[in-house]
Tab-separated table of C-alpha atoms in Angstrom:
chain	number	residue	atom	x	y	z
A	502	MET	CA	-9.785	45.885	-5.918
A	503	THR	CA	-6.151	44.442	-5.450
A	504	ALA	CA	-4.662	43.107	-8.474
A	505	ARG	CA	-4.654	38.730	-7.995
A	506	ASP	CA	-2.483	35.794	-10.560
A	507	ALA	CA	-5.810	34.105	-12.054
A	508	ARG	CA	-3.681	30.861	-12.626
A	509	LEU	CA	-4.394	31.032	-9.188
A	510	HIS	CA	-7.628	32.638	-8.123
A	511	ALA	CA	-11.154	31.581	-9.862
A	512	PHE	CA	-11.977	34.358	-11.674
A	513	ARG	CA	-13.508	35.895	-14.951
A	514	SER	CA	-15.463	38.923	-15.836
A	515	ASP	CA	-18.519	36.659	-15.939
A	516	LEU	CA	-18.049	34.594	-13.310
A	517	ALA	CA	-16.128	33.668	-9.991
A	518	ASP	CA	-15.120	31.805	-6.699
A	519	ALA	CA	-17.132	32.877	-3.912
A	520	ARG	CA	-14.295	33.728	-2.096
A	521	LEU	CA	-13.178	36.533	-4.066
A	522	LYS	CA	-16.100	38.946	-3.690
A	523	GLY	CA	-14.911	42.103	-3.190
A	524	GLU	CA	-11.579	41.386	-4.059
A	525	VAL	CA	-12.397	40.795	-8.059
A	526	ALA	CA	-15.584	42.142	-10.975
A	527	ALA	CA	-17.285	39.560	-11.795
A	528	ASP	CA	-21.034	39.043	-13.124
A	529	ARG	CA	-21.635	36.294	-11.231
A	530	PHE	CA	-20.098	34.781	-7.944
A	531	VAL	CA	-20.440	30.673	-7.368
A	532	ALA	CA	-19.233	28.630	-4.686
A	533	GLY	CA	-16.409	25.921	-5.908
A	534	ARG	CA	-18.257	22.270	-5.724
A	535	PRO	CA	-16.137	19.648	-4.166
A	536	ALA	CA	-15.081	16.884	-7.002
A	537	ARG	CA	-12.147	14.776	-8.080
A	538	ILE	CA	-9.996	13.718	-10.370
A	539	THR	CA	-10.422	10.007	-11.382
A	540	SER	CA	-8.039	9.636	-14.533
A	541	ALA	CA	-4.560	8.505	-14.237
A	542	VAL	CA	-3.990	12.530	-15.569
A	543	ALA	CA	-6.005	15.088	-16.475
A	544	ASP	CA	-4.750	18.072	-18.516
A	545	LEU	CA	-5.673	22.244	-17.264
A	546	ARG	CA	-6.064	23.560	-20.133
A	547	LYS	CA	-6.222	27.176	-20.799
A	548	ALA	CA	-9.828	27.537	-22.867
A	549	PRO	CA	-12.835	24.478	-22.973
A	550	ARG	CA	-11.394	23.930	-26.103
A	551	PRO	CA	-9.710	20.695	-27.323
A	552	ASP	CA	-6.809	22.392	-28.646
A	553	ALA	CA	-6.165	24.694	-25.814
A	554	GLY	CA	-2.418	24.804	-24.816
A	555	VAL	CA	-1.973	22.658	-21.262
A	556	ASN	CA	-0.774	24.807	-18.591
A	557	THR	CA	-0.850	21.911	-16.070
A	558	GLN	CA	-1.987	18.516	-14.770
A	559	ALA	CA	-3.674	16.777	-12.198
A	560	LEU	CA	-3.507	13.233	-11.430
A	561	PHE	CA	-5.964	10.752	-9.744
A	562	GLY	CA	-7.774	11.016	-6.165
A	563	ASP	CA	-6.396	14.578	-6.871
A	564	ASP	CA	-9.523	17.585	-5.057
A	565	VAL	CA	-10.538	20.485	-7.378
A	566	LEU	CA	-13.544	23.126	-6.783
A	567	VAL	CA	-15.897	23.196	-9.525
A	568	PHE	CA	-17.299	26.292	-10.707
A	569	GLU	CA	-18.201	25.720	-13.862
A	570	ASP	CA	-19.656	22.566	-15.697
A	571	ALA	CA	-21.015	23.646	-19.111
A	572	GLU	CA	-20.716	21.310	-22.793
A	573	GLY	CA	-19.010	19.016	-21.736
A	574	TRP	CA	-16.091	21.183	-20.117
A	575	ALA	CA	-14.980	22.178	-16.032
A	576	TRP	CA	-13.541	24.803	-14.777
A	577	VAL	CA	-11.941	23.706	-11.551
A	578	GLN	CA	-8.857	25.310	-9.072
A	579	ALA	CA	-6.897	22.216	-7.710
A	580	GLU	CA	-6.762	22.671	-4.396
A	581	ARG	CA	-3.320	21.085	-3.895
A	582	ASP	CA	-1.602	23.732	-5.565
A	583	GLY	CA	-3.988	26.262	-6.741
A	584	TYR	CA	-3.966	26.465	-9.989
A	585	VAL	CA	-7.301	27.183	-12.430
A	586	GLY	CA	-8.207	25.700	-15.176
A	587	TYR	CA	-10.386	24.373	-17.656
A	588	VAL	CA	-10.642	20.174	-17.596
A	589	ALA	CA	-12.736	17.294	-19.701
A	590	ASP	CA	-15.945	17.166	-17.198
A	591	ASN	CA	-15.802	13.677	-17.614
A	592	VAL	CA	-12.358	13.016	-15.680
A	593	LEU	CA	-14.855	14.119	-12.328
A	594	GLY	CA	-16.215	12.219	-9.788
A	595	ALA	CA	-17.305	11.987	-6.709
A	596	ARG	CA	-15.141	12.702	-3.257
A	597	GLU	CA	-16.718	8.623	-1.930
A	598	HIS	CA	-13.365	7.340	-0.016
A	599	ALA	CA	-10.456	9.652	2.574
A	600	PRO	CA	-7.416	8.429	0.077
A	601	THR	CA	-4.726	6.341	2.630
A	602	HIS	CA	-2.055	5.973	0.309
A	603	ILE	CA	0.193	7.864	-2.526
A	604	VAL	CA	1.998	6.033	-5.549
A	605	SER	CA	5.988	6.386	-4.472
A	606	VAL	CA	6.917	5.356	-7.520
A	607	PRO	CA	7.533	6.889	-10.872
A	608	ARG	CA	4.751	5.074	-13.048
A	609	THR	CA	2.874	1.694	-11.914
A	610	PHE	CA	0.047	-0.064	-13.380
A	611	LEU	CA	-3.496	-0.932	-12.026
A	612	TYR	CA	-4.338	-4.289	-12.626
A	613	PRO	CA	-8.577	-5.768	-12.389
A	614	GLY	CA	-7.832	-8.709	-9.556
A	615	PRO	CA	-4.321	-9.112	-7.310
A	616	ASP	CA	-2.545	-11.205	-10.414
A	617	LEU	CA	0.413	-9.320	-12.058
A	618	ARG	CA	-0.138	-11.868	-14.993
A	619	PHE	CA	-4.059	-9.779	-15.518
A	620	PRO	CA	-3.546	-7.438	-18.615
A	621	ALA	CA	-3.576	-4.105	-17.015
A	622	ASP	CA	-6.247	-1.631	-17.094
A	623	GLY	CA	-5.196	1.403	-15.781
A	624	GLN	CA	-2.078	2.905	-14.969
A	625	LEU	CA	-1.054	5.531	-11.985
A	626	SER	CA	2.097	8.168	-11.740
A	627	MET	CA	3.505	9.284	-8.860
A	628	GLY	CA	1.793	11.532	-6.387
A	629	SER	CA	-1.715	9.982	-7.609
A	630	THR	CA	-3.707	9.187	-4.287
A	631	VAL	CA	-5.786	6.129	-3.471
A	632	THR	CA	-7.683	4.535	-1.165
A	633	VAL	CA	-6.927	0.450	0.236
A	634	THR	CA	-8.999	-0.743	1.513
A	635	GLY	CA	-7.962	-5.150	1.188
A	636	ALA	CA	-4.465	-6.735	0.781
A	637	ALA	CA	-4.058	-10.068	-1.116
A	638	GLU	CA	-0.616	-11.860	-1.946
A	639	THR	CA	-0.863	-13.868	-5.074
A	640	ARG	CA	2.275	-15.934	-6.007
A	641	GLY	CA	4.849	-14.328	-3.469
A	642	THR	CA	3.736	-10.769	-5.066
A	643	HIS	CA	1.334	-8.957	-2.664
A	644	TYR	CA	-0.961	-6.297	-3.639
A	645	ALA	CA	-3.375	-2.968	-2.168
A	646	LEU	CA	-6.674	-3.970	-2.961
A	647	LEU	CA	-8.694	-0.749	-3.913
A	648	PRO	CA	-12.782	0.232	-3.480
A	649	SER	CA	-13.104	-0.248	-7.822
A	650	GLY	CA	-11.841	-3.616	-7.238
A	651	GLN	CA	-9.022	-3.111	-9.309
A	652	ALA	CA	-4.843	-3.825	-7.820
A	653	VAL	CA	-2.261	-2.229	-6.991
A	654	ILE	CA	1.653	-3.579	-6.119
A	655	ALA	CA	1.835	-2.820	-2.486
A	656	ARG	CA	5.318	-1.819	-2.586
A	657	HIS	CA	4.645	1.197	-4.827
A	658	LEU	CA	2.157	2.793	-2.363
A	659	ARG	CA	3.056	4.507	0.544
A	660	GLN	CA	0.875	5.371	3.627
A	661	ILE	CA	0.158	9.113	3.068
A	662	GLY	CA	1.645	11.320	5.443
A	663	GLU	CA	4.910	8.599	4.899
A	664	LEU	CA	7.715	11.173	3.224
A	665	ALA	CA	10.517	10.726	1.525
A	666	ASP	CA	14.253	11.751	3.123
A	667	ASP	CA	15.339	13.518	-0.383
A	668	TYR	CA	13.731	15.440	-3.023
A	669	VAL	CA	16.484	14.605	-5.153
A	670	THR	CA	16.933	11.440	-4.710
A	671	VAL	CA	12.426	11.920	-5.651
A	672	ALA	CA	14.111	13.683	-9.018
A	673	GLU	CA	16.783	11.472	-10.349
A	674	SER	CA	14.402	8.545	-9.992
A	675	PHE	CA	12.610	10.466	-12.931
A	676	LEU	CA	15.721	10.317	-15.095
A	677	GLY	CA	14.970	8.865	-18.891
A	678	THR	CA	11.536	10.428	-18.065
A	679	PRO	CA	10.184	12.339	-21.561
A	680	TYR	CA	9.474	15.596	-21.572
A	681	LEU	CA	6.405	17.080	-21.403
A	682	TRP	CA	5.282	20.734	-22.144
A	683	GLY	CA	2.753	21.141	-18.706
A	684	GLY	CA	3.273	18.030	-17.181
A	685	VAL	CA	3.279	16.446	-13.416
A	686	SER	CA	3.495	12.777	-13.788
A	687	GLY	CA	5.518	9.982	-14.484
A	688	PHE	CA	4.307	9.967	-17.890
A	689	GLY	CA	5.751	13.815	-18.771
A	690	ILE	CA	7.065	15.817	-16.769
A	691	ASP	CA	8.189	19.764	-17.363
A	692	CYS	CA	11.242	21.267	-15.558
A	693	SER	CA	9.120	23.097	-12.588
A	694	GLY	CA	6.666	20.020	-12.552
A	695	LEU	CA	9.816	18.412	-11.732
A	696	VAL	CA	10.870	20.280	-8.158
A	697	GLN	CA	7.105	20.542	-7.557
A	698	LEU	CA	6.137	16.551	-7.785
A	699	SER	CA	9.835	15.424	-5.862
A	700	MET	CA	9.399	18.034	-3.430
A	701	ARG	CA	5.798	16.992	-2.827
A	702	MET	CA	7.228	14.018	-1.960
A	703	ALA	CA	9.786	14.406	0.820
A	704	GLY	CA	6.873	16.914	2.523
A	705	ARG	CA	6.434	20.380	0.968
A	706	ASP	CA	4.612	21.812	-1.213
A	707	VAL	CA	5.202	24.279	-3.566
A	708	LEU	CA	3.329	26.651	-6.247
A	709	ARG	CA	3.704	25.417	-10.045
A	710	ASP	CA	5.286	27.676	-12.237
A	711	THR	CA	8.790	28.529	-12.540
A	712	ASP	CA	7.955	32.202	-12.379
A	713	MET	CA	6.156	31.140	-8.864
A	714	GLN	CA	8.848	29.336	-7.269
A	715	ALA	CA	11.654	32.173	-8.104
A	716	ALA	CA	9.409	34.317	-6.172
A	717	SER	CA	8.657	31.614	-3.021
A	718	ILE	CA	10.721	28.097	-2.666
A	719	GLY	CA	12.956	29.306	0.210
A	720	MET	CA	15.655	32.088	0.076
A	721	PRO	CA	17.562	33.881	-2.710
A	722	LEU	CA	21.509	32.454	-3.198
A	723	GLU	CA	24.482	33.246	-4.275
A	724	PRO	CA	25.835	30.967	-6.001
A	725	GLY	CA	29.989	32.115	-5.338
A	726	PRO	CA	32.806	32.442	-7.394
A	727	GLU	CA	32.423	29.811	-10.661
A	728	PHE	CA	28.989	28.256	-8.481
A	729	SER	CA	31.309	26.733	-6.309
A	730	GLY	CA	28.822	27.850	-3.207
A	731	LEU	CA	26.430	25.535	-4.838
A	732	GLN	CA	24.857	22.590	-3.104
A	733	ARG	CA	22.859	19.349	-3.350
A	734	GLY	CA	19.430	20.864	-3.778
A	735	ASP	CA	20.093	23.868	-4.367
A	736	LEU	CA	17.420	25.710	-7.144
A	737	VAL	CA	18.769	27.206	-10.486
A	738	PHE	CA	16.786	29.599	-12.250
A	739	TRP	CA	16.588	30.764	-15.847
A	740	LYS	CA	13.900	32.179	-17.486
A	741	GLY	CA	11.115	30.093	-17.731
A	742	HIS	CA	13.356	27.410	-16.563
A	743	VAL	CA	14.467	25.493	-13.872
A	744	ALA	CA	16.393	23.018	-12.547
A	745	ILE	CA	18.262	21.248	-9.791
A	746	MET	CA	21.891	20.597	-8.068
A	747	THR	CA	22.229	17.095	-7.542
A	748	ASP	CA	25.899	18.208	-5.985
A	749	ALA	CA	27.567	20.886	-6.505
A	750	GLU	CA	28.998	20.680	-10.334
A	751	ASP	CA	25.870	19.148	-11.393
A	752	MET	CA	22.576	18.856	-11.816
A	753	ILE	CA	19.090	17.270	-13.068
A	754	HIS	CA	16.024	18.933	-14.872
A	755	ALA	CA	13.349	18.359	-17.028
A	756	ASN	CA	14.252	20.009	-20.817
A	757	GLY	CA	14.159	20.488	-24.626
A	758	HIS	CA	17.271	20.046	-25.272
A	759	THR	CA	17.481	16.326	-25.014
A	760	MET	CA	13.565	16.424	-24.272
A	761	LEU	CA	14.091	14.132	-21.050
A	762	VAL	CA	14.858	14.382	-17.186
A	763	SER	CA	18.250	13.888	-17.732
A	764	ARG	CA	21.749	14.871	-16.171
A	765	GLU	CA	23.905	18.255	-17.243
A	766	GLY	CA	26.884	19.759	-15.457
A	767	LEU	CA	26.020	23.288	-14.589
A	768	LYS	CA	28.795	25.509	-16.178
A	769	GLU	CA	28.261	23.046	-19.270
A	770	ALA	CA	24.090	24.362	-19.239
A	771	VAL	CA	25.176	27.596	-18.750
A	772	GLU	CA	27.009	27.513	-21.884
A	773	ARG	CA	24.487	26.260	-23.675
A	774	ILE	CA	21.214	27.932	-22.146
A	775	GLY	CA	23.147	31.408	-22.853
A	776	TYR	CA	23.555	30.820	-26.250
A	777	LEU	CA	19.972	31.373	-26.631
A	778	TYR	CA	18.458	31.982	-24.013
A	779	GLY	CA	21.054	34.086	-21.564
A	780	GLY	CA	22.223	33.213	-17.928
A	781	PRO	CA	20.712	31.933	-14.729
A	782	THR	CA	18.813	34.527	-13.696
A	783	GLY	CA	18.382	33.498	-9.818
A	784	PHE	CA	19.582	30.702	-7.214
A	785	ARG	CA	17.481	29.784	-4.174
A	786	ARG	CA	18.123	27.200	-1.660
A	787	PRO	CA	14.892	25.037	-0.034
């Protein structure tokens, strides 16, 4: 049997995904039950406890497979990026409607009807998928109507399949967003989450964690003397960290230094980060 990354394959000693039978050892194998995330953001935790660490998150409309549901927790695998973890079972619902649109701004509100003066009763992050069933206009503002009866600003949505031209521009729209370990949303995001979500909006699905991205996105790149060979869109990796070059000298990253998504000169970042964590471990061009 070959080694499998438990972050990307659902297996434990007592239970595993039926698709892994013959590849991993487990007492029991089950087929995943299809479900969909129904909360704005759902934390995927390392263990079925509220105090367990958050590895990543799923967004409203994300499809998951459920392998176990017990004591208020579900053990799931996200279908979009394969990540495995535990979510509270009250964030799961049925896959009742095929998504038609995706949120294309960092954050937006849900309203109980098509009027921005109504008290907002929810919020969604970029990357959330919704089913639009109708349209309305109130005082010149256009709304998309959802099966729940809620409304969202129509210009904050894009049809699924309509892609951003430049993933770096998407990343730049998150400037000032709070840093959140494990975060993948407009409400809080980490370094590899920023790369993953920005690339997704430009039509490229990539893996979640920094080590996965450093081994799989694009091609390795020799940065040249004084990093002179870098350009917009290139990725710079440190141990446990990644940044996106916005031009030949500057980068954007979600970072624990400012606790925000912020811009920083690459050379300044190398000097600052190197003091504690060493220099860059690699460069890649998507």
